[in-house]
């Protein structure tokens, strides 16, 4: 079965750029989505179809996908961005990555 | 406003049955797939399956096939997730979520329910 691999944790200082990766075999040939889940809340869609942002999602969130890696980039990270982040793609069924805990130092 | 409202928390004993619900509103209910996602305590998201409310076509993750049943009552815009015999390992938060595309490779979930916490303990 298809697997998506994320780093368990990423740390960043406020105002800096956070980069969260998601790796999978030929992931660049598929479409990746990203979700943010804050403690005690439901997931929120941040990025879909690799690079698209739903309305209401700040421009500081951006995505890319090439080769075997999809990347979520958070520019000018804020304290409110501290959360778990999950990538997701489809390969015969829907697959989520294991999640990355973003800590804003 | 699109909303998915889930039923409340449940506490059950092993071996009992359970059916939780997810009611959609604010959009054309029969024209969007609705999926279920499990999140075990302290763990990540796991896709369980999905249903097309228009014709009750349900599809399951291999990991959950035969373990749960997804159904729908389109007359009341409600999707269900059902267990016939719960296990302690079914203890988790369960989310329903709307899939806004019918193109499989573009799958993503744009609206999520608030979650239903299921606790299975003797």
PDB file of C-alpha atoms in Angstrom:
ATOM      1  CA  UNK A   1       0.000   0.000   0.000  1.00  0.00           C
ATOM      2  CA  UNK A   2       1.072   3.546  -0.672  1.00  0.00           C
ATOM      3  CA  UNK A   3       2.772   5.473   2.127  1.00  0.00           C
ATOM      4  CA  UNK A   4       3.406   9.142   2.789  1.00  0.00           C
ATOM      5  CA  UNK A   5       6.258  10.010   5.145  1.00  0.00           C
ATOM      6  CA  UNK A   6       6.498  13.241   7.135  1.00  0.00           C
ATOM      7  CA  UNK A   7       9.050  14.356   9.725  1.00  0.00           C
ATOM      8  CA  UNK A   8       7.531  13.964  13.206  1.00  0.00           C
ATOM      9  CA  UNK A   9       8.454  17.475  14.226  1.00  0.00           C
ATOM     10  CA  UNK A  10       9.643  20.805  12.868  1.00  0.00           C
ATOM     11  CA  UNK A  11      10.610  23.872  14.890  1.00  0.00           C
ATOM     12  CA  UNK A  12      10.759  27.473  13.729  1.00  0.00           C
ATOM     13  CA  UNK A  13      11.207  30.918  15.237  1.00  0.00           C
ATOM     14  CA  UNK A  14       8.417  33.465  14.808  1.00  0.00           C
ATOM     15  CA  UNK A  15       8.726  35.351  11.554  1.00  0.00           C
ATOM     16  CA  UNK A  16      10.884  32.686   9.950  1.00  0.00           C
ATOM     17  CA  UNK A  17       9.913  30.247   7.197  1.00  0.00           C
ATOM     18  CA  UNK A  18       8.782  26.750   8.137  1.00  0.00           C
ATOM     19  CA  UNK A  19       9.105  23.926   5.642  1.00  0.00           C
ATOM     20  CA  UNK A  20       7.277  20.637   6.111  1.00  0.00           C
ATOM     21  CA  UNK A  21       7.941  17.795   3.697  1.00  0.00           C
ATOM     22  CA  UNK A  22       5.894  14.805   2.627  1.00  0.00           C
ATOM     23  CA  UNK A  23       7.589  11.964   0.765  1.00  0.00           C
ATOM     24  CA  UNK A  24       6.083   9.190  -1.314  1.00  0.00           C
ATOM     25  CA  UNK A  25       6.969   7.163  -4.363  1.00  0.00           C
ATOM     26  CA  UNK A  26       6.439   9.367  -7.440  1.00  0.00           C
ATOM     27  CA  UNK A  27       4.325  11.712  -5.335  1.00  0.00           C
ATOM     28  CA  UNK A  28       4.956  14.437  -7.895  1.00  0.00           C
ATOM     29  CA  UNK A  29       2.794  12.470 -10.333  1.00  0.00           C
ATOM     30  CA  UNK A  30      -0.117  12.707  -7.905  1.00  0.00           C
ATOM     31  CA  UNK A  31      -1.892  15.616  -6.245  1.00  0.00           C
ATOM     32  CA  UNK A  32      -1.088  16.525  -2.656  1.00  0.00           C
ATOM     33  CA  UNK A  33      -3.248  18.265  -0.104  1.00  0.00           C
ATOM     34  CA  UNK A  34      -2.332  19.681   3.302  1.00  0.00           C
ATOM     35  CA  UNK A  35      -4.338  20.038   6.496  1.00  0.00           C
ATOM     36  CA  UNK A  36      -3.737  21.903   9.724  1.00  0.00           C
ATOM     37  CA  UNK A  37      -5.047  20.506  12.979  1.00  0.00           C
ATOM     38  CA  UNK A  38      -4.786  22.561  16.127  1.00  0.00           C
ATOM     39  CA  UNK A  39      -5.101  20.893  19.510  1.00  0.00           C
ATOM     40  CA  UNK A  40      -8.641  19.774  20.187  1.00  0.00           C
ATOM     41  CA  UNK A  41      -9.965  20.916  16.812  1.00  0.00           C
ATOM     42  CA  UNK A  42     -10.967  19.349  13.517  1.00  0.00           C
ATOM     43  CA  UNK A  43      -8.529  19.425  10.588  1.00  0.00           C
ATOM     44  CA  UNK A  44      -8.657  22.407   8.245  1.00  0.00           C
ATOM     45  CA  UNK A  45      -7.791  22.237   4.537  1.00  0.00           C
ATOM     46  CA  UNK A  46      -4.799  24.489   3.783  1.00  0.00           C
ATOM     47  CA  UNK A  47      -3.656  23.423   0.303  1.00  0.00           C
ATOM     48  CA  UNK A  48      -5.214  21.216  -2.367  1.00  0.00           C
ATOM     49  CA  UNK A  49      -4.127  20.086  -5.819  1.00  0.00           C
ATOM     50  CA  UNK A  50      -0.525  20.791  -4.787  1.00  0.00           C
ATOM     51  CA  UNK A  51      -0.669  24.588  -4.817  1.00  0.00           C
ATOM     52  CA  UNK A  52      -4.238  25.872  -4.454  1.00  0.00           C
ATOM     53  CA  UNK A  53      -5.424  27.662  -1.320  1.00  0.00           C
ATOM     54  CA  UNK A  54      -9.091  27.607  -0.276  1.00  0.00           C
ATOM     55  CA  UNK A  55     -10.637  30.980   0.362  1.00  0.00           C
ATOM     56  CA  UNK A  56      -9.795  32.283   3.802  1.00  0.00           C
ATOM     57  CA  UNK A  57      -6.412  30.595   4.035  1.00  0.00           C
ATOM     58  CA  UNK A  58      -3.622  33.164   4.476  1.00  0.00           C
ATOM     59  CA  UNK A  59      -1.163  33.679   1.635  1.00  0.00           C
ATOM     60  CA  UNK A  60       1.725  32.727   3.921  1.00  0.00           C
ATOM     61  CA  UNK A  61       0.735  29.097   3.362  1.00  0.00           C
ATOM     62  CA  UNK A  62       1.963  27.675   0.054  1.00  0.00           C
ATOM     63  CA  UNK A  63       2.560  24.263  -1.447  1.00  0.00           C
ATOM     64  CA  UNK A  64       4.667  22.567  -4.069  1.00  0.00           C
ATOM     65  CA  UNK A  65       5.059  19.013  -5.345  1.00  0.00           C
ATOM     66  CA  UNK A  66       7.776  17.496  -7.494  1.00  0.00           C
ATOM     67  CA  UNK A  67       9.616  14.215  -7.780  1.00  0.00           C
ATOM     68  CA  UNK A  68       8.971  12.240  -4.618  1.00  0.00           C
ATOM     69  CA  UNK A  69       8.307  15.173  -2.298  1.00  0.00           C
ATOM     70  CA  UNK A  70       5.482  17.580  -1.608  1.00  0.00           C
ATOM     71  CA  UNK A  71       6.303  20.604   0.512  1.00  0.00           C
ATOM     72  CA  UNK A  72       4.223  22.919   2.661  1.00  0.00           C
ATOM     73  CA  UNK A  73       5.872  26.272   3.240  1.00  0.00           C
ATOM     74  CA  UNK A  74       4.751  28.716   5.902  1.00  0.00           C
ATOM     75  CA  UNK A  75       6.280  32.140   5.376  1.00  0.00           C
ATOM     76  CA  UNK A  76       6.501  34.551   8.301  1.00  0.00           C
ATOM     77  CA  UNK A  77       5.401  31.868  10.753  1.00  0.00           C
ATOM     78  CA  UNK A  78       3.205  33.076  13.574  1.00  0.00           C
ATOM     79  CA  UNK A  79       2.571  31.631  17.018  1.00  0.00           C
ATOM     80  CA  UNK A  80      -0.950  30.764  15.907  1.00  0.00           C
ATOM     81  CA  UNK A  81       0.521  28.396  13.291  1.00  0.00           C
ATOM     82  CA  UNK A  82       1.634  25.967  15.985  1.00  0.00           C
ATOM     83  CA  UNK A  83      -0.291  22.792  15.121  1.00  0.00           C
ATOM     84  CA  UNK A  84      -0.090  19.359  13.566  1.00  0.00           C
ATOM     85  CA  UNK A  85       0.122  19.278   9.776  1.00  0.00           C
ATOM     86  CA  UNK A  86      -0.901  16.363   7.569  1.00  0.00           C
ATOM     87  CA  UNK A  87      -0.325  15.720   3.892  1.00  0.00           C
ATOM     88  CA  UNK A  88      -2.760  13.604   1.884  1.00  0.00           C
ATOM     89  CA  UNK A  89      -2.842  12.088  -1.592  1.00  0.00           C
ATOM     90  CA  UNK A  90      -4.684   9.417  -3.526  1.00  0.00           C
ATOM     91  CA  UNK A  91      -3.239   6.151  -4.786  1.00  0.00           C
ATOM     92  CA  UNK A  92      -5.969   3.535  -5.215  1.00  0.00           C
ATOM     93  CA  UNK A  93      -7.337   4.947  -1.958  1.00  0.00           C
ATOM     94  CA  UNK A  94      -6.911   8.072   0.103  1.00  0.00           C
ATOM     95  CA  UNK A  95      -3.712   8.181   2.135  1.00  0.00           C
ATOM     96  CA  UNK A  96      -2.618  10.548   4.895  1.00  0.00           C
ATOM     97  CA  UNK A  97       0.912  11.160   6.046  1.00  0.00           C
ATOM     98  CA  UNK A  98       1.768  10.505   9.679  1.00  0.00           C
ATOM     99  CA  UNK A  99       1.683  14.173  10.580  1.00  0.00           C
ATOM    100  CA  UNK A 100       4.242  16.796  11.586  1.00  0.00           C
ATOM    101  CA  UNK A 101       4.079  18.766  14.807  1.00  0.00           C
ATOM    102  CA  UNK A 102       5.117  22.356  14.162  1.00  0.00           C
ATOM    103  CA  UNK A 103       6.530  24.158  17.173  1.00  0.00           C
ATOM    104  CA  UNK A 104       6.931  27.921  17.085  1.00  0.00           C
ATOM    105  CA  UNK A 105       9.802  28.667  19.450  1.00  0.00           C
TER     106      UNK A 105
ATOM    107  CA  UNK B   1     -22.903  27.995   4.929  1.00  0.00           C
ATOM    108  CA  UNK B   2     -21.692  24.427   4.526  1.00  0.00           C
ATOM    109  CA  UNK B   3     -21.904  22.478   7.778  1.00  0.00           C
ATOM    110  CA  UNK B   4     -21.297  18.888   8.812  1.00  0.00           C
ATOM    111  CA  UNK B   5     -22.714  18.242  12.265  1.00  0.00           C
ATOM    112  CA  UNK B   6     -21.862  14.976  13.964  1.00  0.00           C
ATOM    113  CA  UNK B   7     -23.610  13.125  16.735  1.00  0.00           C
ATOM    114  CA  UNK B   8     -22.351  13.301  20.293  1.00  0.00           C
ATOM    115  CA  UNK B   9     -19.733  11.356  22.196  1.00  0.00           C
ATOM    116  CA  UNK B  10     -20.407   7.701  22.935  1.00  0.00           C
ATOM    117  CA  UNK B  11     -19.216   5.350  25.663  1.00  0.00           C
ATOM    118  CA  UNK B  12     -19.714   1.670  24.883  1.00  0.00           C
ATOM    119  CA  UNK B  13     -18.624  -1.753  26.065  1.00  0.00           C
ATOM    120  CA  UNK B  14     -16.711  -4.237  23.934  1.00  0.00           C
ATOM    121  CA  UNK B  15     -19.041  -6.295  21.788  1.00  0.00           C
ATOM    122  CA  UNK B  16     -21.755  -3.637  21.631  1.00  0.00           C
ATOM    123  CA  UNK B  17     -22.972  -2.116  18.395  1.00  0.00           C
ATOM    124  CA  UNK B  18     -22.878   1.574  17.500  1.00  0.00           C
ATOM    125  CA  UNK B  19     -24.028   3.926  14.763  1.00  0.00           C
ATOM    126  CA  UNK B  20     -22.775   7.523  14.648  1.00  0.00           C
ATOM    127  CA  UNK B  21     -24.044  10.193  12.292  1.00  0.00           C
ATOM    128  CA  UNK B  22     -22.999  13.186  10.238  1.00  0.00           C
ATOM    129  CA  UNK B  23     -25.645  15.608   8.981  1.00  0.00           C
ATOM    130  CA  UNK B  24     -24.833  17.862   6.065  1.00  0.00           C
ATOM    131  CA  UNK B  25     -26.428  21.228   5.346  1.00  0.00           C
ATOM    132  CA  UNK B  26     -25.849  24.338   3.273  1.00  0.00           C
ATOM    133  CA  UNK B  27     -25.066  22.500   0.035  1.00  0.00           C
ATOM    134  CA  UNK B  28     -26.494  19.921  -2.364  1.00  0.00           C
ATOM    135  CA  UNK B  29     -26.070  16.875  -0.130  1.00  0.00           C
ATOM    136  CA  UNK B  30     -26.475  14.213  -2.824  1.00  0.00           C
ATOM    137  CA  UNK B  31     -23.782  15.688  -5.083  1.00  0.00           C
ATOM    138  CA  UNK B  32     -20.723  15.384  -2.860  1.00  0.00           C
ATOM    139  CA  UNK B  33     -18.875  12.360  -1.482  1.00  0.00           C
ATOM    140  CA  UNK B  34     -18.701  12.180   2.328  1.00  0.00           C
ATOM    141  CA  UNK B  35     -15.814  10.355   3.950  1.00  0.00           C
ATOM    142  CA  UNK B  36     -14.956   9.137   7.427  1.00  0.00           C
ATOM    143  CA  UNK B  37     -11.557   9.594   9.081  1.00  0.00           C
ATOM    144  CA  UNK B  38     -10.316   7.973  12.287  1.00  0.00           C
ATOM    145  CA  UNK B  39      -7.921   9.557  14.725  1.00  0.00           C
ATOM    146  CA  UNK B  40      -6.826   7.338  17.567  1.00  0.00           C
ATOM    147  CA  UNK B  41      -5.670   9.038  20.780  1.00  0.00           C
ATOM    148  CA  UNK B  42      -2.460  10.953  20.140  1.00  0.00           C
ATOM    149  CA  UNK B  43      -2.172   9.586  16.616  1.00  0.00           C
ATOM    150  CA  UNK B  44      -2.622  10.723  13.035  1.00  0.00           C
ATOM    151  CA  UNK B  45      -5.469  10.718  10.543  1.00  0.00           C
ATOM    152  CA  UNK B  46      -6.588   7.497   8.871  1.00  0.00           C
ATOM    153  CA  UNK B  47      -9.021   7.382   5.951  1.00  0.00           C
ATOM    154  CA  UNK B  48     -11.738   4.788   6.535  1.00  0.00           C
ATOM    155  CA  UNK B  49     -14.049   5.068   3.575  1.00  0.00           C
ATOM    156  CA  UNK B  50     -16.422   7.219   1.621  1.00  0.00           C
ATOM    157  CA  UNK B  51     -19.987   7.253   0.344  1.00  0.00           C
ATOM    158  CA  UNK B  52     -21.868   8.959  -2.494  1.00  0.00           C
ATOM    159  CA  UNK B  53     -25.192   9.994  -0.964  1.00  0.00           C
ATOM    160  CA  UNK B  54     -26.901  10.067  -4.345  1.00  0.00           C
ATOM    161  CA  UNK B  55     -26.872   6.286  -4.770  1.00  0.00           C
ATOM    162  CA  UNK B  56     -25.304   4.966  -1.526  1.00  0.00           C
ATOM    163  CA  UNK B  57     -22.163   3.799  -3.351  1.00  0.00           C
ATOM    164  CA  UNK B  58     -19.726   3.129  -0.483  1.00  0.00           C
ATOM    165  CA  UNK B  59     -16.010   2.407  -0.777  1.00  0.00           C
ATOM    166  CA  UNK B  60     -13.686   1.363   1.999  1.00  0.00           C
ATOM    167  CA  UNK B  61     -10.021   1.503   2.861  1.00  0.00           C
ATOM    168  CA  UNK B  62      -8.608  -2.050   2.854  1.00  0.00           C
ATOM    169  CA  UNK B  63      -7.762  -1.492   6.530  1.00  0.00           C
ATOM    170  CA  UNK B  64     -11.411  -0.948   7.432  1.00  0.00           C
ATOM    171  CA  UNK B  65     -13.217  -3.156   4.909  1.00  0.00           C
ATOM    172  CA  UNK B  66     -15.456  -5.545   6.827  1.00  0.00           C
ATOM    173  CA  UNK B  67     -14.863  -3.725  10.109  1.00  0.00           C
ATOM    174  CA  UNK B  68     -17.367  -0.888   9.666  1.00  0.00           C
ATOM    175  CA  UNK B  69     -20.348  -0.011   7.497  1.00  0.00           C
ATOM    176  CA  UNK B  70     -20.972   3.383   5.930  1.00  0.00           C
ATOM    177  CA  UNK B  71     -24.543   4.206   4.977  1.00  0.00           C
ATOM    178  CA  UNK B  72     -26.725   7.185   4.169  1.00  0.00           C
ATOM    179  CA  UNK B  73     -30.274   8.446   4.548  1.00  0.00           C
ATOM    180  CA  UNK B  74     -30.494  11.136   1.914  1.00  0.00           C
ATOM    181  CA  UNK B  75     -34.017  12.095   2.996  1.00  0.00           C
ATOM    182  CA  UNK B  76     -32.462  13.653   6.094  1.00  0.00           C
ATOM    183  CA  UNK B  77     -29.044  14.475   4.596  1.00  0.00           C
ATOM    184  CA  UNK B  78     -27.261  12.193   7.024  1.00  0.00           C
ATOM    185  CA  UNK B  79     -24.371   9.778   6.633  1.00  0.00           C
ATOM    186  CA  UNK B  80     -23.673   7.035   9.178  1.00  0.00           C
ATOM    187  CA  UNK B  81     -20.711   5.009  10.385  1.00  0.00           C
ATOM    188  CA  UNK B  82     -21.638   1.753  12.053  1.00  0.00           C
ATOM    189  CA  UNK B  83     -19.977  -1.048  14.026  1.00  0.00           C
ATOM    190  CA  UNK B  84     -21.652  -4.378  14.790  1.00  0.00           C
ATOM    191  CA  UNK B  85     -19.247  -5.406  17.550  1.00  0.00           C
ATOM    192  CA  UNK B  86     -16.961  -2.789  19.051  1.00  0.00           C
ATOM    193  CA  UNK B  87     -13.458  -3.463  20.319  1.00  0.00           C
ATOM    194  CA  UNK B  88     -11.361  -1.442  22.731  1.00  0.00           C
ATOM    195  CA  UNK B  89      -9.115  -0.599  19.784  1.00  0.00           C
ATOM    196  CA  UNK B  90     -12.027   1.283  18.178  1.00  0.00           C
ATOM    197  CA  UNK B  91     -11.588   4.001  20.796  1.00  0.00           C
ATOM    198  CA  UNK B  92     -10.905   7.121  18.763  1.00  0.00           C
ATOM    199  CA  UNK B  93     -12.206  10.404  17.434  1.00  0.00           C
ATOM    200  CA  UNK B  94     -14.122   9.962  14.186  1.00  0.00           C
ATOM    201  CA  UNK B  95     -14.517  12.772  11.694  1.00  0.00           C
ATOM    202  CA  UNK B  96     -16.731  13.040   8.668  1.00  0.00           C
ATOM    203  CA  UNK B  97     -15.521  15.252   5.839  1.00  0.00           C
ATOM    204  CA  UNK B  98     -16.823  16.414   2.469  1.00  0.00           C
ATOM    205  CA  UNK B  99     -14.939  15.606  -0.713  1.00  0.00           C
ATOM    206  CA  UNK B 100     -15.586  18.421  -3.207  1.00  0.00           C
ATOM    207  CA  UNK B 101     -14.436  16.599  -6.327  1.00  0.00           C
ATOM    208  CA  UNK B 102     -15.544  13.520  -8.229  1.00  0.00           C
ATOM    209  CA  UNK B 103     -12.117  13.231  -9.891  1.00  0.00           C
ATOM    210  CA  UNK B 104     -10.388  10.531  -7.883  1.00  0.00           C
ATOM    211  CA  UNK B 105      -6.812  11.745  -8.250  1.00  0.00           C
ATOM    212  CA  UNK B 106      -7.847  15.203  -6.999  1.00  0.00           C
ATOM    213  CA  UNK B 107      -9.316  13.865  -3.746  1.00  0.00           C
ATOM    214  CA  UNK B 108      -9.238  16.247  -0.801  1.00  0.00           C
ATOM    215  CA  UNK B 109     -11.620  17.255   2.000  1.00  0.00           C
ATOM    216  CA  UNK B 110     -12.840  20.828   2.247  1.00  0.00           C
ATOM    217  CA  UNK B 111     -15.297  20.734   5.165  1.00  0.00           C
ATOM    218  CA  UNK B 112     -15.010  18.632   8.299  1.00  0.00           C
ATOM    219  CA  UNK B 113     -17.411  17.740  11.068  1.00  0.00           C
ATOM    220  CA  UNK B 114     -16.599  18.545  14.677  1.00  0.00           C
ATOM    221  CA  UNK B 115     -15.750  14.918  15.426  1.00  0.00           C
ATOM    222  CA  UNK B 116     -17.406  12.193  17.474  1.00  0.00           C
ATOM    223  CA  UNK B 117     -15.403  10.667  20.316  1.00  0.00           C
ATOM    224  CA  UNK B 118     -16.054   6.958  20.713  1.00  0.00           C
ATOM    225  CA  UNK B 119     -14.785   5.290  23.875  1.00  0.00           C
ATOM    226  CA  UNK B 120     -14.947   1.511  24.163  1.00  0.00           C
ATOM    227  CA  UNK B 121     -14.171   0.194  27.605  1.00  0.00           C
ATOM    228  CA  UNK B 122     -15.359  -2.579  29.856  1.00  0.00           C
TER     229      UNK B 122
END
